[in-house]
PDB file of C-alpha atoms in Angstrom:
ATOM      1  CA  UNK A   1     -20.153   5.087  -6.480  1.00 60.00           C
ATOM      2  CA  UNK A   2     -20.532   1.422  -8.367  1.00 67.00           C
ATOM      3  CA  UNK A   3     -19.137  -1.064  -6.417  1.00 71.00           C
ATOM      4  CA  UNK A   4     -15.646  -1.396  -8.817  1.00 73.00           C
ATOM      5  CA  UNK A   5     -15.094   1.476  -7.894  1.00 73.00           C
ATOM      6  CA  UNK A   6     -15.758   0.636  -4.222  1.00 77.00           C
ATOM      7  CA  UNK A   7     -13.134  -2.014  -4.564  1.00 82.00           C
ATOM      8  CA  UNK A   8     -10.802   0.111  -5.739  1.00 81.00           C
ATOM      9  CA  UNK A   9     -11.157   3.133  -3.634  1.00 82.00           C
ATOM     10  CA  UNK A  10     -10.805   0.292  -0.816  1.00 85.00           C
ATOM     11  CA  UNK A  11      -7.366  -0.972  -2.427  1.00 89.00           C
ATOM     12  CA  UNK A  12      -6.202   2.683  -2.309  1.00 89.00           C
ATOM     13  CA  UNK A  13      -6.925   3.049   0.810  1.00 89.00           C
ATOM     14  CA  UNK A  14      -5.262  -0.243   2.205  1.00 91.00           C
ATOM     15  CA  UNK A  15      -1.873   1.085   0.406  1.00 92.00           C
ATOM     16  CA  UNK A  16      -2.041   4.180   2.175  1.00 92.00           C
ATOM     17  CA  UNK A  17      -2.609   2.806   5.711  1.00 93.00           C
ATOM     18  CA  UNK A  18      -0.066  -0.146   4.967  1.00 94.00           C
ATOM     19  CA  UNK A  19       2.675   2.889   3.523  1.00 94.00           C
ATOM     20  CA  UNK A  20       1.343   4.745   6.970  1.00 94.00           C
ATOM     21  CA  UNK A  21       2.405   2.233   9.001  1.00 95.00           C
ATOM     22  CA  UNK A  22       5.412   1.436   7.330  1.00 95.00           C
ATOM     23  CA  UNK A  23       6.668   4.888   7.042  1.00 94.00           C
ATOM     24  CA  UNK A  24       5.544   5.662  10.468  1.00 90.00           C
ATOM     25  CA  UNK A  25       7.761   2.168  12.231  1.00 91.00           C
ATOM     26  CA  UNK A  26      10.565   2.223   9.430  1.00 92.00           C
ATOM     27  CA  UNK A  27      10.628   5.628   7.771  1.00 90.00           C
ATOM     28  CA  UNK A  28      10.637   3.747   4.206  1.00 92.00           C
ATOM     29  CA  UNK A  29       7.725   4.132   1.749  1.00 94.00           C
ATOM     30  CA  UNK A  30       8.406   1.335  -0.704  1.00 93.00           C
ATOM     31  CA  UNK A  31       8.803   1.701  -4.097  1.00 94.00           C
ATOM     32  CA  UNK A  32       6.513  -0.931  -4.998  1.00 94.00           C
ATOM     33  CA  UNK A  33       3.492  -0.249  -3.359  1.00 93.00           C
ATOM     34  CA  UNK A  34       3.932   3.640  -4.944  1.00 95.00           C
ATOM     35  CA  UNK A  35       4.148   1.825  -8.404  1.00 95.00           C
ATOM     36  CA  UNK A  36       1.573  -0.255  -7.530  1.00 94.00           C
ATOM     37  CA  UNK A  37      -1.263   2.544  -6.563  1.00 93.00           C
ATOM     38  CA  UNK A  38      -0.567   4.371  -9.627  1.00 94.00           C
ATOM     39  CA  UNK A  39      -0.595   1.531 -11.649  1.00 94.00           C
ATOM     40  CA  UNK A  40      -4.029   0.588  -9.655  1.00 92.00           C
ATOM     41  CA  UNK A  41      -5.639   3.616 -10.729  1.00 92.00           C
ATOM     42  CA  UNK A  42      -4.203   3.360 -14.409  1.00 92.00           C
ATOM     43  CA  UNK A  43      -6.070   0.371 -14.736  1.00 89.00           C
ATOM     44  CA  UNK A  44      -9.130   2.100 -13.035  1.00 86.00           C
ATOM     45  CA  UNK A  45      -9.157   5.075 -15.781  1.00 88.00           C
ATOM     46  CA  UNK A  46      -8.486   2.534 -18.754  1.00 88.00           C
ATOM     47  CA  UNK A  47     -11.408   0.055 -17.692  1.00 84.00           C
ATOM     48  CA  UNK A  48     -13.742   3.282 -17.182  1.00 81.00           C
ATOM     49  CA  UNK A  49     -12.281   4.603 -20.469  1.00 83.00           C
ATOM     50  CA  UNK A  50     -13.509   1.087 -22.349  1.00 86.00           C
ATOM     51  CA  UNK A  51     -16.193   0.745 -20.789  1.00 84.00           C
ATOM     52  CA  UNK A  52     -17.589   4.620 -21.409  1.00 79.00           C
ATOM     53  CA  UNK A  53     -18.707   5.436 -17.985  1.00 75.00           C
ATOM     54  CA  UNK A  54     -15.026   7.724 -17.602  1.00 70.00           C
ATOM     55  CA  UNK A  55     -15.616  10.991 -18.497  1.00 72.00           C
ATOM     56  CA  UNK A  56     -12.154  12.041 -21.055  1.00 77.00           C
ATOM     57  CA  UNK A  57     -11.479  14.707 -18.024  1.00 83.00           C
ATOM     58  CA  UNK A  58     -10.555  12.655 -15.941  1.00 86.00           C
ATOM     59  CA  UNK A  59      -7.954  11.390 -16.295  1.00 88.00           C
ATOM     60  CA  UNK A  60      -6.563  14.639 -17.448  1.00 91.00           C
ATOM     61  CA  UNK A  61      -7.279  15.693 -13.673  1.00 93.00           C
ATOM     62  CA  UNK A  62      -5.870  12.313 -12.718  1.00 93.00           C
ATOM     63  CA  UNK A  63      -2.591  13.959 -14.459  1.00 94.00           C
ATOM     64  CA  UNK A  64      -2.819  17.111 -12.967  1.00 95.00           C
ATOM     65  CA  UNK A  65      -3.130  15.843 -10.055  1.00 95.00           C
ATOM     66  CA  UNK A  66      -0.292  13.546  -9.814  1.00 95.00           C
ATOM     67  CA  UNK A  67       1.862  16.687 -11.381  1.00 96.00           C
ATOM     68  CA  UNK A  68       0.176  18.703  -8.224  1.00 94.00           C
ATOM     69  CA  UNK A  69       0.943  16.009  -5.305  1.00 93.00           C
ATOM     70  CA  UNK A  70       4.683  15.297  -6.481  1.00 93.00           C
ATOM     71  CA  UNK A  71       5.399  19.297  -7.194  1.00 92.00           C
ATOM     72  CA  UNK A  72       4.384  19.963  -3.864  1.00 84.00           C
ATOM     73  CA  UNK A  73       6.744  18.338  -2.459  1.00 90.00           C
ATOM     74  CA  UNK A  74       9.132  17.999  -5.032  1.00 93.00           C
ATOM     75  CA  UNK A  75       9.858  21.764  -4.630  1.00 89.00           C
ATOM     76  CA  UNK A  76      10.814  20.978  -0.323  1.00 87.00           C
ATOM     77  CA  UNK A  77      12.981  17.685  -1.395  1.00 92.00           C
ATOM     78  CA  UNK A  78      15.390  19.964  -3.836  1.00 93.00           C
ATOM     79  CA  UNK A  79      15.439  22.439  -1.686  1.00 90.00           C
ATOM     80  CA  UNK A  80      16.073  20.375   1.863  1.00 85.00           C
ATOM     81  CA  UNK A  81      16.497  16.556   0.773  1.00 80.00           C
ATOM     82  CA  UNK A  82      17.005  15.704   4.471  1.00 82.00           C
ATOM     83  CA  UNK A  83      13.713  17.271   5.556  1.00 81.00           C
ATOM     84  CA  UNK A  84      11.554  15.408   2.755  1.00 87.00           C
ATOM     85  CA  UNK A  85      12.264  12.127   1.380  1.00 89.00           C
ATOM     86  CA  UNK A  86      11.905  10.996  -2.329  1.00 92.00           C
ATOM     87  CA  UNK A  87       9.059   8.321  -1.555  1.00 93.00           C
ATOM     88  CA  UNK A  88       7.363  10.929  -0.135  1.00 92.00           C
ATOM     89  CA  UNK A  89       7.337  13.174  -3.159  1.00 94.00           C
ATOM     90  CA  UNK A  90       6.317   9.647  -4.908  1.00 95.00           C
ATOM     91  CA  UNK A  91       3.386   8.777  -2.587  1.00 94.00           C
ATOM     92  CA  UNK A  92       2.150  12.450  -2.452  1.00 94.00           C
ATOM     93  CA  UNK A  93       2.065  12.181  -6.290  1.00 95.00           C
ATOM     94  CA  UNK A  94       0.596   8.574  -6.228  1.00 95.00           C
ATOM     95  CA  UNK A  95      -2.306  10.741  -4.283  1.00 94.00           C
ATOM     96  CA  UNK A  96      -2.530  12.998  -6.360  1.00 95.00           C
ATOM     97  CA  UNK A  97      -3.201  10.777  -9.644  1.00 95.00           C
ATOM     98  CA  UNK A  98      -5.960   8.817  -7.403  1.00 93.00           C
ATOM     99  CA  UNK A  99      -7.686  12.193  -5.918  1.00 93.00           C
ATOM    100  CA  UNK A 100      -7.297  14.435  -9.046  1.00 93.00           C
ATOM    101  CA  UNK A 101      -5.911  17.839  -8.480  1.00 92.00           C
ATOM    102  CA  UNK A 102      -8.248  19.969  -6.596  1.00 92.00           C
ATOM    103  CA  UNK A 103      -9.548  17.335  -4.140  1.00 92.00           C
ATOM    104  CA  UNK A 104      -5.197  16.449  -3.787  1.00 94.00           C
ATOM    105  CA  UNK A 105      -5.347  20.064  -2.752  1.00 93.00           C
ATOM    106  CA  UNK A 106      -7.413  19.789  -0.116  1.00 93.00           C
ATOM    107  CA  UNK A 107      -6.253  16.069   1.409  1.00 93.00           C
ATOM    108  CA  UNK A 108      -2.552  17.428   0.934  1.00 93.00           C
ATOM    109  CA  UNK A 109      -2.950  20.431   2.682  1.00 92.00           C
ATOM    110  CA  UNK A 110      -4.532  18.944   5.442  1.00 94.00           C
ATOM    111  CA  UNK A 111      -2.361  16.283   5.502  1.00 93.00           C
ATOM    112  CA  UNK A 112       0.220  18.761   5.452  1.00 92.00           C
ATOM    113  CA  UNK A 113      -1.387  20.801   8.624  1.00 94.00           C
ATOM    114  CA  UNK A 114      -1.667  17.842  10.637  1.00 94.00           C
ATOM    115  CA  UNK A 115       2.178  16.979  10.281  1.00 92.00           C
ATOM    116  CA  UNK A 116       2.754  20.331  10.955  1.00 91.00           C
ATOM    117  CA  UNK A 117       0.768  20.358  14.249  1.00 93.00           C
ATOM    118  CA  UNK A 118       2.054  16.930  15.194  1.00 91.00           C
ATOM    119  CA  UNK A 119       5.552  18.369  14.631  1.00 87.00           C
ATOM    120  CA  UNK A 120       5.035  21.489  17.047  1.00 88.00           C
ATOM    121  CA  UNK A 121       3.229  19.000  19.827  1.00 89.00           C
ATOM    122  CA  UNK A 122       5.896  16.445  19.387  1.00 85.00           C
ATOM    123  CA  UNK A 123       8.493  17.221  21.928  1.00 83.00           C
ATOM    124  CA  UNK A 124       5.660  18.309  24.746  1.00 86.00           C
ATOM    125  CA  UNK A 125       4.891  14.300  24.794  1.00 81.00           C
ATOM    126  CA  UNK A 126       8.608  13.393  24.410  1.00 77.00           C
ATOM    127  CA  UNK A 127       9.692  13.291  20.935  1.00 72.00           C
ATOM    128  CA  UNK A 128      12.887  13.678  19.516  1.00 70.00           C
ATOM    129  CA  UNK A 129      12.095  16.663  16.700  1.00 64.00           C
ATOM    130  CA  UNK A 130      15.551  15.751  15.107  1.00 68.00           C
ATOM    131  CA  UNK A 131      14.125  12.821  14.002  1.00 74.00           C
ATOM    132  CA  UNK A 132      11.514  14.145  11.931  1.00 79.00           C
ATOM    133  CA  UNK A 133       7.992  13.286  10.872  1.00 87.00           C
ATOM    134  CA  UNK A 134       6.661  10.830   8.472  1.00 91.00           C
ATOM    135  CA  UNK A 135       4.686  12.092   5.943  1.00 92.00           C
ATOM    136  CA  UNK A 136       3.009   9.160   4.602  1.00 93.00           C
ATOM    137  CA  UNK A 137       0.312   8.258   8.093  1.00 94.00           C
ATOM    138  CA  UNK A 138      -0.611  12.143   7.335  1.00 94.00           C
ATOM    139  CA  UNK A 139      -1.209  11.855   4.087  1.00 93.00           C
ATOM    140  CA  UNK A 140      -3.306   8.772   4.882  1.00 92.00           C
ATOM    141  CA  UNK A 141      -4.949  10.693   7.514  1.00 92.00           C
ATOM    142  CA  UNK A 142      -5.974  14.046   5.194  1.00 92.00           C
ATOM    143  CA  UNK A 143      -7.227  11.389   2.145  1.00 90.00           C
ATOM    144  CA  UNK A 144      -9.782   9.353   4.394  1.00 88.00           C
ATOM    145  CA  UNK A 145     -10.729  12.649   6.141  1.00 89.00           C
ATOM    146  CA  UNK A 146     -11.310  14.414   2.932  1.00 89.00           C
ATOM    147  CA  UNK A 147     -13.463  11.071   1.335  1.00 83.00           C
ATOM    148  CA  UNK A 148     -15.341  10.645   4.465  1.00 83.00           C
ATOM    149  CA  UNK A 149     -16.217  14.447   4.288  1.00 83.00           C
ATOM    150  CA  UNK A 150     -17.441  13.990   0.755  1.00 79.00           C
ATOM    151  CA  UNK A 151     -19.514  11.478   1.409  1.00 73.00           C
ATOM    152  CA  UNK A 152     -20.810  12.257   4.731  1.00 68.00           C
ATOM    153  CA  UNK A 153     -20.273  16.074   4.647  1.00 59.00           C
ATOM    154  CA  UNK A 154     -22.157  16.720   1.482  1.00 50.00           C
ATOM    155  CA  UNK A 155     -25.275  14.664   3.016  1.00 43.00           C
ATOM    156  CA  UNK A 156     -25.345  16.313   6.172  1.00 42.00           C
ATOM    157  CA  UNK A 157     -24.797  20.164   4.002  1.00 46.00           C
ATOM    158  CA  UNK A 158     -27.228  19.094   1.532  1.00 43.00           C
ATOM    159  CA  UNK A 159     -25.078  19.818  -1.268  1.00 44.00           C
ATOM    160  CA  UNK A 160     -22.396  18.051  -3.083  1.00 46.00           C
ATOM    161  CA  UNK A 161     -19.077  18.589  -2.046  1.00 44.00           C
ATOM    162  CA  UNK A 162     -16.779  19.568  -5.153  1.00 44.00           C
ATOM    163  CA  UNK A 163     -19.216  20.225  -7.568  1.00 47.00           C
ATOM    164  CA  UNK A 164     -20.923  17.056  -6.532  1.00 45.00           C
ATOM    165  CA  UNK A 165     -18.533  15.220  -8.393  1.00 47.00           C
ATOM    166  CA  UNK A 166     -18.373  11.368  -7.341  1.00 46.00           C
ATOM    167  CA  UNK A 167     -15.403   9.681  -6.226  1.00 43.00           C
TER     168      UNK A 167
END
């Protein structure tokens, strides 16, 4: 990973913990920070792009993966908009532009999993269920679990992690 992309990976990452801790206090996600990350990693692609060290793939999984993190959720919003909010569906998409759509897949779904298991061990530590759980400090959670795994993980296995594709 070049160090830009270091820097940016980092900026991702500090939108995700400061949209975790806002969703997790407030229940908001804020429009602007969404806009913000995907605009963030616009910038990324088009700078790789001029520079020719993008492959043209990529951001065609950068698409596909925004289309993958906002359908998953889009489909729960229209079908319960209590249950999921619309920032969600935004941030999950926001995600899925940065991550591309097969690693999305697998920080989603864990993020996913971990709300769900937080959801069931909620009330045995006296939380009100009714109120729900925010999405966004999972979501945070799965992506930095996922990125440390590819780094890390892939090391430790010997092999590289997603086809040994980098960051």
């Amino acid at each position: 990973m070049t160090d830009a992309q270091t820097v940016f990976y980092g900026i991702f990452l500090l939108g995700l913990l400061t949209t975790a801790w806002t969703d997790g206090k407030e229940r908001r996600i804020s429009n602007r920070t969404v806009c913000l990350l995907a605009l963030l990693r616009a910038g990324a692609l088009a700078a790789r792009a001029l520079t020719g060290s993008a492959a043209p793939e990529e951001a065609g999984e950068s698409l596909l993966g925004a289309a993958a993190g906002g359908g998953l959720l889009l489909a729960g919003y229209l079908a319960r908009p209590d249950g999921i909010g619309a920032g969600d569906v935004k941030l999950f998409a926001a995600a899925g532009f940065w991550l591309g759509w097969e690693r999305f897949l697998y920080a989603g779904g864990l993020a996913l999993a971990l709300a769900v298991v937080w959801g069931v061990l909620l009330p045995f530590f006296g939380g009100d269920e009714k109120e729900g759980v925010p999405l966004a400090p999972f979501l945070c959670a799965g992506t930095m679990l996922l990125l440390l795994w590819e780094k890390g993980g892939a090391v430790i296995a010997g092999a590289g992690i997603f086809g040994g594709r980098q960051i």
